[in-house]
Amino acid sequence: MTVEQETFTIDGSVMNDIRNGMRSRVLALDAYLRSDLLTQDEASALKVLSDKKQIDHTNKVVLASPELYATKFITLLARKPKDDIVTYVLVIIIDVILQDKSFANSILQLSKIDSTLPYTPLVELLSSEDESIILSSIYVLSLLFLNDPASINGNSSSTEDNLVKLFDVLCNKLLKSTSQPLNYLSIQFIKELLTIKTYRLIFWKNHLKLSPNLFKTFMERKGELQMRYYSTFSVWLLTFSKQTSKDISDHYPELIGALYVSAKDSVKEKIVRLSISSLLNILNVENNEKIVKQSLLVNGLDISKNLLERKWADEELKLDLETLVNLLTDAVSTLTTFDEFENELKLKKFTWSPSHKSEEFWIENIDKFKENNWKLLKELVSLITFESSSEEQMYLNQAIICHDIYQIIKNEPDVVKVLDKSGAKPKIMSLLNSPNSNVKFEALKTTQKLLAYSI
C-alpha cells in the first residue's frame, strides 16, 4: 500500500466561513491610513484587492505581480497592524495559492532576502488571541510547507523548529479542543503534513509532545466517519518508520489493541485496510516478539481470522490479513501467563485474569519480580494512584494491584522492606477508605500482611 498525494482541500465549514466572511467585509482602509496602521502604498494595494469582490478577480491581480504582493503581504503580517487586516491578507494568500501553487514559491523566495521569512511572522501569529487568525495562519503555513522543496528535502535549518510549533498548535490546541469542527479541521492538516516523509520524522522525533492527542483521537474514535478515516490515515503514515514502530510497542502499547478494534468494528473497508496495514508495519521490525505477544493478548489472532472470513473487494487487504493470521498463529504457542501479566501492567489496565488468581503463577514467577531491583513491583505500586479512563477500571486496578502485592509479600516476605522504602504502605492504607468494597477488602488484606511482616 503506497501513499497517494491528493490535492489538498479542507472539508468543513470553519475555514469556509472565515474566508467568505473576510471577502465580504469592508475594510476601513482610509481610517487605518490616517491612524498610521498602513502606509499609503499598502492601503492602495489592499484597496485594489478589496474592490475586486470576486475571488478570481482578486487572484488575477495578485498573480499579475506575485513577487510584489508576496513581499507586501509578509511585511504586513510581520507588523500585525490590525486583526481584520491580518485575517484578510491571510485569506487572500490562501485563495491565491489554492488557485495557483506558484504563488507559494513567490512567498518562499523571500527567504533569500531574510532567512527568517516567510515562516517566522506566520508562526508568531499562531499565538494570536483571534481564532480566525490562528486558523488562517495554520492554513497558510501548511500550504507553504507542502510546497517548500527545501523543507520537504530536509535542506532548511529552520524547518524543524517552525514545523514543531505548527504541529503543537494542531495537536495540543485544536485536536484537544472540545469543538468537534476544530478537531476535524486539525486532523486534516495533520494528515496532509504527515504525507511528507521529512515531516513524519520531525513529528516522531517530538512524539512525546505531539502524538498523545493524535492517538487519543484515533483510539476514542472521535468525530464522524471521515474524521476517523483521517486519524487512521495519520497513524498509518507514522507506522512507515521502523523507529516509530519500535517506539509504539514501548510508549503506546494500547494503540495496538485500538488498531485491531478499528479493523473489527469499522463499516468502511478503507479504514479496515489502513488499520491492518498499520499493524503489519508495526510488526515488520526486527525482534518483534514483544509486539507479536501484545497482538495476541488483545485477541488479535481471533479478530484477524474473523476478518479474513469476510468478503473484501480489496485483494491486498485479503493478503495482508492472511499474512497477519499466519504470523500470529506461528507465535500463539509461545504466549505465557507472565506475558499476559506484563501486558496488563504496560497497558495500565488489569482484569482478574489467571495470572492474578493462580497460586502457581506467583510461586513460579516470584524471581522475575526480584529482577532489576524489584522493577515490576515498583511499577505496580506507582499504578495505585493512576487515574484510569473510567472509575470502574480505576477501582478494578486498585483491587488487583493490592491483591498482587499481597501475593508477592506472601511468597517473599523480605519485600516489605522494599515496599517501605518505595512509599507503598501509605498508598495501600489510603485505600482502606475507598468507596469501593472490593478495593477496601483487598487493601485491608494487604495492609494486614504488611503489618505482620513489619513487626
Short mmCIF file of C-alpha atoms in Angstrom, two decimals:
data_model
loop_
_atom_site.label_atom_id
_atom_site.label_comp_id
_atom_site.label_asym_id
_atom_site.label_seq_id
_atom_site.Cartn_x
_atom_site.Cartn_y
_atom_site.Cartn_z
CA MET A 1 0.00 0.00 0.00
CA THR A 2 1.51 3.34 -1.05
CA VAL A 3 0.79 6.97 -0.22
CA GLU A 4 -1.15 8.77 -2.92
CA GLN A 5 -0.67 12.53 -2.82
CA GLU A 6 -4.06 14.16 -3.32
CA THR A 7 -4.98 17.78 -3.91
CA PHE A 8 -5.03 19.50 -0.54
CA THR A 9 -8.55 20.68 0.21
CA ILE A 10 -10.19 21.36 3.55
CA ASP A 11 -13.60 19.93 4.43
CA GLY A 12 -15.98 21.57 6.88
CA SER A 13 -17.49 24.99 7.34
CA VAL A 14 -14.97 26.58 9.71
CA MET A 15 -12.45 27.82 7.14
CA ASN A 16 -15.11 28.50 4.51
CA ASP A 17 -16.94 30.77 6.95
CA ILE A 18 -13.73 32.68 7.73
CA ARG A 19 -12.82 33.07 4.07
CA ASN A 20 -16.29 34.06 2.90
CA GLY A 21 -16.68 36.46 5.82
CA MET A 22 -13.45 38.28 5.08
CA ARG A 23 -14.14 38.57 1.35
CA SER A 24 -17.47 40.25 2.00
CA ARG A 25 -16.14 42.54 4.70
CA VAL A 26 -15.43 46.22 4.04
CA LEU A 27 -12.03 47.23 5.40
CA ALA A 28 -11.67 50.70 6.90
CA LEU A 29 -8.52 51.32 4.86
CA ASP A 30 -8.75 55.12 4.94
CA ALA A 31 -9.11 55.12 8.72
CA TYR A 32 -6.15 52.75 9.07
CA LEU A 33 -4.12 55.03 6.80
CA ARG A 34 -4.94 58.09 8.93
CA SER A 35 -4.00 56.11 12.06
CA ASP A 36 -0.65 55.13 10.54
CA LEU A 37 -1.58 51.46 10.73
CA LEU A 38 -0.98 51.26 6.98
CA THR A 39 1.31 53.12 4.65
CA GLN A 40 -0.15 54.85 1.60
CA ASP A 41 1.37 52.16 -0.60
CA GLU A 42 -0.11 49.32 1.50
CA ALA A 43 -3.53 50.94 1.69
CA SER A 44 -3.59 51.43 -2.08
CA ALA A 45 -2.57 47.83 -2.75
CA LEU A 46 -5.22 46.45 -0.41
CA LYS A 47 -7.88 48.76 -1.87
CA VAL A 48 -7.24 47.37 -5.34
CA LEU A 49 -7.85 43.88 -3.95
CA SER A 50 -10.84 44.72 -1.74
CA ASP A 51 -12.56 46.44 -4.68
CA LYS A 52 -12.47 43.13 -6.55
CA LYS A 53 -15.36 41.27 -4.94
CA GLN A 54 -14.94 38.10 -6.99
CA ILE A 55 -12.18 35.72 -5.84
CA ASP A 56 -10.98 35.07 -9.41
CA HIS A 57 -10.54 38.81 -10.00
CA THR A 58 -8.60 39.24 -6.75
CA ASN A 59 -6.37 36.30 -7.55
CA LYS A 60 -5.72 37.66 -11.04
CA VAL A 61 -4.44 40.96 -9.60
CA VAL A 62 -2.07 39.18 -7.20
CA LEU A 63 -0.79 36.72 -9.78
CA ALA A 64 -0.05 39.57 -12.17
CA SER A 65 2.61 40.82 -9.69
CA PRO A 66 3.34 37.82 -7.41
CA GLU A 67 6.73 38.95 -6.06
CA LEU A 68 5.35 42.39 -5.22
CA TYR A 69 2.34 41.03 -3.35
CA ALA A 70 4.34 38.30 -1.63
CA THR A 71 6.63 40.96 -0.16
CA LYS A 72 3.77 43.29 0.81
CA PHE A 73 1.73 40.53 2.41
CA ILE A 74 4.51 39.05 4.56
CA THR A 75 5.74 42.53 5.55
CA LEU A 76 2.22 43.42 6.68
CA LEU A 77 1.84 40.17 8.63
CA ALA A 78 5.16 40.76 10.36
CA ARG A 79 3.85 44.13 11.61
CA LYS A 80 0.43 42.77 12.71
CA PRO A 81 -1.29 46.12 12.08
CA LYS A 82 -4.92 45.16 12.84
CA ASP A 83 -6.68 41.82 13.28
CA ASP A 84 -9.04 42.25 10.33
CA ILE A 85 -6.19 43.30 8.03
CA VAL A 86 -4.12 40.31 9.15
CA THR A 87 -7.00 37.90 8.57
CA TYR A 88 -7.83 39.49 5.22
CA VAL A 89 -4.24 39.14 3.98
CA LEU A 90 -4.06 35.53 5.18
CA VAL A 91 -7.31 34.70 3.36
CA ILE A 92 -6.03 36.28 0.14
CA ILE A 93 -2.83 34.20 0.39
CA ILE A 94 -4.89 31.03 0.87
CA ASP A 95 -7.16 31.82 -2.07
CA VAL A 96 -4.29 32.58 -4.43
CA ILE A 97 -2.18 29.52 -3.51
CA LEU A 98 -5.20 27.23 -3.87
CA GLN A 99 -5.71 28.57 -7.38
CA ASP A 100 -2.02 28.67 -8.35
CA LYS A 101 0.71 26.99 -6.31
CA SER A 102 3.35 29.18 -7.91
CA PHE A 103 2.37 31.96 -5.52
CA ALA A 104 3.62 29.79 -2.65
CA ASN A 105 7.00 29.77 -4.36
CA SER A 106 6.93 33.58 -4.65
CA ILE A 107 6.42 33.79 -0.89
CA LEU A 108 9.09 31.17 -0.18
CA GLN A 109 11.60 33.11 -2.26
CA LEU A 110 11.60 35.80 0.46
CA SER A 111 14.00 33.57 2.41
CA LYS A 112 16.72 34.71 0.01
CA ILE A 113 16.29 38.24 1.35
CA ASP A 114 15.81 37.26 5.01
CA SER A 115 16.30 33.71 6.30
CA THR A 116 13.54 34.17 8.90
CA LEU A 117 10.98 34.75 6.12
CA PRO A 118 8.33 33.76 5.39
CA TYR A 119 7.80 31.37 8.32
CA THR A 120 8.66 33.40 11.43
CA PRO A 121 5.92 36.07 11.07
CA LEU A 122 3.34 33.35 10.33
CA VAL A 123 4.43 31.15 13.24
CA GLU A 124 4.17 34.16 15.57
CA LEU A 125 0.54 34.57 14.50
CA LEU A 126 -0.22 31.13 15.97
CA SER A 127 -0.15 32.75 19.42
CA SER A 128 -2.84 35.29 18.46
CA GLU A 129 -5.96 35.54 20.60
CA ASP A 130 -8.08 35.74 17.44
CA GLU A 131 -9.20 32.27 16.32
CA SER A 132 -9.64 33.35 12.70
CA ILE A 133 -6.02 34.48 12.59
CA ILE A 134 -4.79 31.24 14.18
CA LEU A 135 -6.73 29.02 11.78
CA SER A 136 -5.85 31.09 8.72
CA SER A 137 -2.16 31.10 9.73
CA ILE A 138 -2.26 27.32 10.08
CA TYR A 139 -3.71 27.05 6.60
CA VAL A 140 -1.06 29.34 5.07
CA LEU A 141 1.79 27.61 6.92
CA SER A 142 0.56 24.20 5.80
CA LEU A 143 0.27 25.29 2.19
CA LEU A 144 3.80 26.68 2.30
CA PHE A 145 5.29 23.59 3.95
CA LEU A 146 3.57 21.36 1.40
CA ASN A 147 5.09 23.37 -1.45
CA ASP A 148 8.53 24.07 0.02
CA PRO A 149 11.21 21.90 -1.66
CA ALA A 150 13.89 22.96 0.83
CA SER A 151 11.81 21.84 3.82
CA ILE A 152 10.49 18.72 2.12
CA ASN A 153 14.03 17.60 1.25
CA GLY A 154 15.37 18.48 4.70
CA ASN A 155 17.59 21.27 3.40
CA SER A 156 16.30 24.07 5.63
CA SER A 157 17.76 24.54 9.11
CA SER A 158 14.63 26.27 10.44
CA THR A 159 12.11 23.67 9.25
CA GLU A 160 12.01 21.55 12.41
CA ASP A 161 11.54 24.43 14.83
CA ASN A 162 8.76 26.04 12.79
CA LEU A 163 7.03 22.77 11.93
CA VAL A 164 7.02 21.57 15.53
CA LYS A 165 5.33 24.82 16.57
CA LEU A 166 2.68 24.25 13.91
CA PHE A 167 2.18 20.61 14.94
CA ASP A 168 1.99 21.69 18.58
CA VAL A 169 -0.96 24.01 17.90
CA LEU A 170 -2.66 21.37 15.74
CA CYS A 171 -2.23 18.52 18.24
CA ASN A 172 -2.34 20.24 21.61
CA LYS A 173 -4.80 23.04 20.94
CA LEU A 174 -7.13 22.23 18.05
CA LEU A 175 -7.20 18.45 18.38
CA LYS A 176 -7.54 18.75 22.16
CA SER A 177 -10.40 21.25 21.84
CA THR A 178 -13.95 20.30 22.86
CA SER A 179 -15.07 21.68 19.49
CA GLN A 180 -15.54 18.84 17.02
CA PRO A 181 -15.30 21.15 13.96
CA LEU A 182 -11.87 22.27 15.20
CA ASN A 183 -10.87 18.64 15.80
CA TYR A 184 -11.90 17.80 12.25
CA LEU A 185 -10.03 20.77 10.82
CA SER A 186 -6.90 19.87 12.76
CA ILE A 187 -6.78 16.22 11.75
CA GLN A 188 -6.95 17.22 8.08
CA PHE A 189 -3.87 19.41 8.37
CA ILE A 190 -2.01 16.77 10.40
CA LYS A 191 -2.83 14.05 7.89
CA GLU A 192 -1.69 16.16 4.96
CA LEU A 193 1.58 17.23 6.57
CA LEU A 194 2.39 13.64 7.56
CA THR A 195 2.29 12.56 3.92
CA ILE A 196 5.75 14.16 3.68
CA LYS A 197 8.42 11.75 4.96
CA THR A 198 10.65 14.52 6.35
CA TYR A 199 7.73 15.91 8.34
CA ARG A 200 6.82 12.47 9.69
CA LEU A 201 10.37 12.10 11.01
CA ILE A 202 10.20 15.53 12.64
CA PHE A 203 6.81 14.71 14.16
CA TRP A 204 8.09 11.45 15.60
CA LYS A 205 11.29 13.00 16.89
CA ASN A 206 8.95 15.05 19.09
CA HIS A 207 6.33 12.32 19.58
CA LEU A 208 6.18 12.52 23.37
CA LYS A 209 4.89 16.06 22.98
CA LEU A 210 2.87 15.69 19.78
CA SER A 211 1.40 12.21 19.46
CA PRO A 212 -0.72 11.65 22.62
CA ASN A 213 -3.70 13.71 21.42
CA LEU A 214 -3.45 12.28 17.91
CA PHE A 215 -3.51 8.72 19.24
CA LYS A 216 -6.27 9.60 21.70
CA THR A 217 -8.38 10.94 18.85
CA PHE A 218 -7.86 7.70 16.96
CA MET A 219 -8.42 5.38 19.92
CA GLU A 220 -11.55 7.18 21.11
CA ARG A 221 -12.80 7.21 17.51
CA LYS A 222 -13.75 10.85 17.73
CA GLY A 223 -15.94 12.51 15.15
CA GLU A 224 -17.81 11.30 12.11
CA LEU A 225 -16.63 8.63 9.70
CA GLN A 226 -14.41 10.90 7.58
CA MET A 227 -12.59 12.19 10.66
CA ARG A 228 -11.98 8.61 11.77
CA TYR A 229 -10.58 7.87 8.36
CA TYR A 230 -8.19 10.84 8.58
CA SER A 231 -6.99 9.87 12.07
CA THR A 232 -6.45 6.26 10.95
CA PHE A 233 -4.63 7.53 7.87
CA SER A 234 -2.35 9.64 10.08
CA VAL A 235 -1.49 6.69 12.30
CA TRP A 236 -0.82 4.54 9.23
CA LEU A 237 1.56 7.14 7.79
CA LEU A 238 3.55 7.22 11.04
CA THR A 239 4.00 3.44 11.08
CA PHE A 240 6.15 3.54 7.94
CA SER A 241 9.12 4.44 10.10
CA LYS A 242 10.88 1.48 11.72
CA GLN A 243 11.77 3.61 14.72
CA THR A 244 8.14 4.63 15.14
CA SER A 245 7.01 1.01 15.08
CA LYS A 246 9.54 0.09 17.77
CA ASP A 247 8.59 3.06 19.93
CA ILE A 248 4.87 2.30 19.69
CA SER A 249 5.39 -1.01 21.46
CA ASP A 250 7.21 0.71 24.33
CA HIS A 251 5.35 4.02 24.63
CA TYR A 252 1.88 3.39 23.18
CA PRO A 253 1.09 -0.33 23.50
CA GLU A 254 -2.62 0.48 23.79
CA LEU A 255 -2.51 1.63 20.17
CA ILE A 256 -2.03 -1.97 19.01
CA GLY A 257 -5.31 -3.09 20.55
CA ALA A 258 -7.05 0.02 19.22
CA LEU A 259 -5.95 -0.83 15.66
CA TYR A 260 -7.47 -4.32 15.94
CA VAL A 261 -10.71 -2.83 17.30
CA SER A 262 -10.73 -0.29 14.47
CA ALA A 263 -10.37 -3.07 11.93
CA LYS A 264 -13.02 -5.22 13.63
CA ASP A 265 -15.67 -2.54 14.06
CA SER A 266 -15.26 -0.28 11.05
CA VAL A 267 -18.01 -0.26 8.43
CA LYS A 268 -15.64 1.17 5.81
CA GLU A 269 -13.22 -1.12 4.02
CA LYS A 270 -10.69 1.66 3.57
CA ILE A 271 -10.40 2.09 7.36
CA VAL A 272 -10.03 -1.67 7.85
CA ARG A 273 -7.31 -1.68 5.21
CA LEU A 274 -5.38 1.15 6.87
CA SER A 275 -5.70 -0.45 10.32
CA ILE A 276 -4.43 -3.85 9.18
CA SER A 277 -1.65 -2.29 7.13
CA SER A 278 -0.59 -0.26 10.18
CA LEU A 279 -0.41 -3.41 12.28
CA LEU A 280 1.75 -5.16 9.70
CA ASN A 281 4.05 -2.14 9.57
CA ILE A 282 4.39 -2.20 13.36
CA LEU A 283 5.07 -5.94 13.32
CA ASN A 284 7.57 -5.67 10.47
CA VAL A 285 10.55 -4.85 12.67
CA GLU A 286 13.47 -6.91 13.95
CA ASN A 287 12.97 -8.61 17.31
CA ASN A 288 9.20 -8.16 17.12
CA GLU A 289 8.41 -10.85 19.69
CA LYS A 290 7.08 -8.33 22.20
CA ILE A 291 4.78 -6.72 19.63
CA VAL A 292 3.54 -10.13 18.48
CA LYS A 293 2.69 -11.04 22.07
CA GLN A 294 0.90 -7.73 22.57
CA SER A 295 -1.16 -8.52 19.47
CA LEU A 296 -2.09 -11.95 20.80
CA LEU A 297 -3.01 -10.58 24.21
CA VAL A 298 -5.55 -8.17 22.71
CA ASN A 299 -7.21 -11.03 20.84
CA GLY A 300 -5.54 -10.04 17.58
CA LEU A 301 -5.48 -13.57 16.16
CA ASP A 302 -9.22 -14.18 16.55
CA ILE A 303 -10.05 -10.73 15.18
CA SER A 304 -7.78 -11.30 12.17
CA LYS A 305 -9.30 -14.74 11.50
CA ASN A 306 -12.83 -13.34 11.65
CA LEU A 307 -11.90 -10.53 9.29
CA LEU A 308 -10.32 -12.98 6.86
CA GLU A 309 -13.63 -14.86 6.61
CA ARG A 310 -15.45 -11.73 5.40
CA LYS A 311 -15.74 -10.81 1.73
CA TRP A 312 -13.45 -7.96 0.67
CA ALA A 313 -13.21 -6.16 -2.64
CA ASP A 314 -9.58 -5.25 -1.92
CA GLU A 315 -7.27 -8.16 -2.79
CA GLU A 316 -4.36 -6.50 -0.98
CA LEU A 317 -6.39 -6.43 2.23
CA LYS A 318 -7.00 -10.17 1.93
CA LEU A 319 -3.29 -10.82 1.51
CA ASP A 320 -2.47 -8.59 4.50
CA LEU A 321 -4.97 -10.47 6.66
CA GLU A 322 -3.52 -13.83 5.59
CA THR A 323 -0.04 -12.59 6.47
CA LEU A 324 -1.23 -11.36 9.86
CA VAL A 325 -3.07 -14.61 10.68
CA ASN A 326 -0.07 -16.75 9.73
CA LEU A 327 2.32 -14.61 11.75
CA LEU A 328 0.17 -14.69 14.89
CA THR A 329 -0.69 -18.40 14.52
CA ASP A 330 3.01 -19.28 14.48
CA ALA A 331 3.55 -17.35 17.70
CA VAL A 332 0.50 -18.29 19.75
CA SER A 333 2.16 -21.29 21.41
CA THR A 334 4.86 -19.05 22.91
CA LEU A 335 2.41 -16.97 24.96
CA THR A 336 2.62 -17.37 28.76
CA THR A 337 0.58 -16.12 31.70
CA PHE A 338 3.51 -13.90 32.65
CA ASP A 339 3.27 -12.26 29.20
CA GLU A 340 -0.36 -11.57 29.99
CA PHE A 341 0.56 -10.02 33.33
CA GLU A 342 3.25 -7.80 31.78
CA ASN A 343 0.86 -6.64 29.09
CA GLU A 344 -1.74 -5.58 31.66
CA LEU A 345 0.97 -3.75 33.56
CA LYS A 346 2.12 -1.93 30.43
CA LEU A 347 -1.43 -1.02 29.42
CA LYS A 348 -2.25 0.06 32.99
CA LYS A 349 -5.45 -1.93 32.63
CA PHE A 350 -5.96 -5.00 34.83
CA THR A 351 -8.55 -7.78 34.79
CA TRP A 352 -8.96 -10.79 37.06
CA SER A 353 -7.04 -12.98 34.60
CA PRO A 354 -5.45 -16.34 35.55
CA SER A 355 -2.09 -14.65 36.12
CA HIS A 356 -3.54 -12.97 39.23
CA LYS A 357 -5.73 -15.73 40.60
CA SER A 358 -3.34 -18.66 40.23
CA GLU A 359 -1.23 -19.53 43.30
CA GLU A 360 1.17 -21.38 40.97
CA PHE A 361 1.76 -18.20 38.97
CA TRP A 362 3.18 -16.38 41.99
CA ILE A 363 5.29 -19.29 43.14
CA GLU A 364 6.75 -19.80 39.64
CA ASN A 365 7.35 -16.14 38.85
CA ILE A 366 8.37 -14.52 42.14
CA ASP A 367 12.01 -14.38 41.00
CA LYS A 368 11.01 -12.28 37.98
CA PHE A 369 9.65 -9.65 40.34
CA LYS A 370 13.00 -9.51 42.13
CA GLU A 371 14.85 -8.66 38.91
CA ASN A 372 16.24 -5.15 38.31
CA ASN A 373 15.81 -4.19 41.97
CA TRP A 374 12.10 -5.13 42.07
CA LYS A 375 11.30 -3.09 38.95
CA LEU A 376 7.91 -4.72 38.27
CA LEU A 377 6.82 -4.35 41.89
CA LYS A 378 7.66 -0.65 41.84
CA GLU A 379 5.64 -0.25 38.64
CA LEU A 380 2.70 -1.90 40.38
CA VAL A 381 3.00 0.46 43.33
CA SER A 382 3.14 3.50 41.04
CA LEU A 383 -0.20 2.49 39.48
CA ILE A 384 -2.07 2.58 42.80
CA THR A 385 -2.74 6.27 42.27
CA PHE A 386 -3.10 6.06 38.46
CA GLU A 387 -6.34 7.62 37.22
CA SER A 388 -7.85 5.30 34.62
CA SER A 389 -10.21 6.34 31.86
CA SER A 390 -13.16 5.19 33.96
CA GLU A 391 -13.86 4.98 37.68
CA GLU A 392 -14.79 1.32 37.31
CA GLN A 393 -11.40 0.47 35.78
CA MET A 394 -9.59 2.52 38.42
CA TYR A 395 -11.23 0.54 41.23
CA LEU A 396 -10.54 -2.73 39.43
CA ASN A 397 -6.87 -1.76 39.03
CA GLN A 398 -6.54 -0.84 42.70
CA ALA A 399 -8.14 -4.06 43.92
CA ILE A 400 -5.98 -6.26 41.70
CA ILE A 401 -2.77 -4.36 42.49
CA CYS A 402 -3.38 -4.78 46.23
CA HIS A 403 -4.07 -8.47 45.64
CA ASP A 404 -0.84 -8.85 43.64
CA ILE A 405 1.25 -7.09 46.29
CA TYR A 406 -0.31 -9.41 48.89
CA GLN A 407 0.79 -12.42 46.82
CA ILE A 408 4.32 -11.06 46.43
CA ILE A 409 4.64 -10.50 50.21
CA LYS A 410 3.27 -13.98 50.84
CA ASN A 411 5.92 -15.57 48.60
CA GLU A 412 8.80 -13.24 49.51
CA PRO A 413 8.28 -11.59 52.96
CA ASP A 414 11.53 -9.62 52.71
CA VAL A 415 9.86 -7.46 50.06
CA VAL A 416 8.22 -5.50 52.89
CA LYS A 417 11.47 -3.57 53.29
CA VAL A 418 11.33 -2.59 49.61
CA LEU A 419 7.68 -1.56 49.98
CA ASP A 420 8.53 0.62 52.98
CA LYS A 421 11.26 2.43 51.05
CA SER A 422 9.04 2.92 47.99
CA GLY A 423 6.25 4.58 49.99
CA ALA A 424 3.80 1.80 49.17
CA LYS A 425 2.40 1.37 52.68
CA PRO A 426 0.62 4.76 52.97
CA LYS A 427 -0.72 4.39 49.42
CA ILE A 428 -2.21 0.99 50.21
CA MET A 429 -3.54 2.10 53.59
CA SER A 430 -5.25 5.10 51.98
CA LEU A 431 -7.36 2.65 50.01
CA LEU A 432 -8.93 1.43 53.26
CA ASN A 433 -11.21 4.44 52.89
CA SER A 434 -12.15 3.61 49.30
CA PRO A 435 -15.89 3.78 48.50
CA ASN A 436 -15.43 0.54 46.54
CA SER A 437 -15.89 -2.58 48.70
CA ASN A 438 -13.57 -4.78 46.63
CA VAL A 439 -10.75 -2.24 46.85
CA LYS A 440 -11.32 -1.86 50.58
CA PHE A 441 -11.24 -5.67 51.08
CA GLU A 442 -8.02 -6.21 49.08
CA ALA A 443 -6.35 -3.17 50.71
CA LEU A 444 -7.24 -4.46 54.20
CA LYS A 445 -5.87 -7.92 53.43
CA THR A 446 -2.61 -6.46 52.08
CA THR A 447 -2.25 -3.99 54.95
CA GLN A 448 -2.58 -6.81 57.46
CA LYS A 449 0.12 -8.75 55.62
CA LEU A 450 2.37 -5.67 55.55
CA LEU A 451 1.97 -5.06 59.25
CA ALA A 452 2.51 -8.71 60.12
CA TYR A 453 5.93 -8.72 58.47
CA SER A 454 6.87 -5.24 59.62
CA ILE A 455 6.89 -6.23 63.27
#
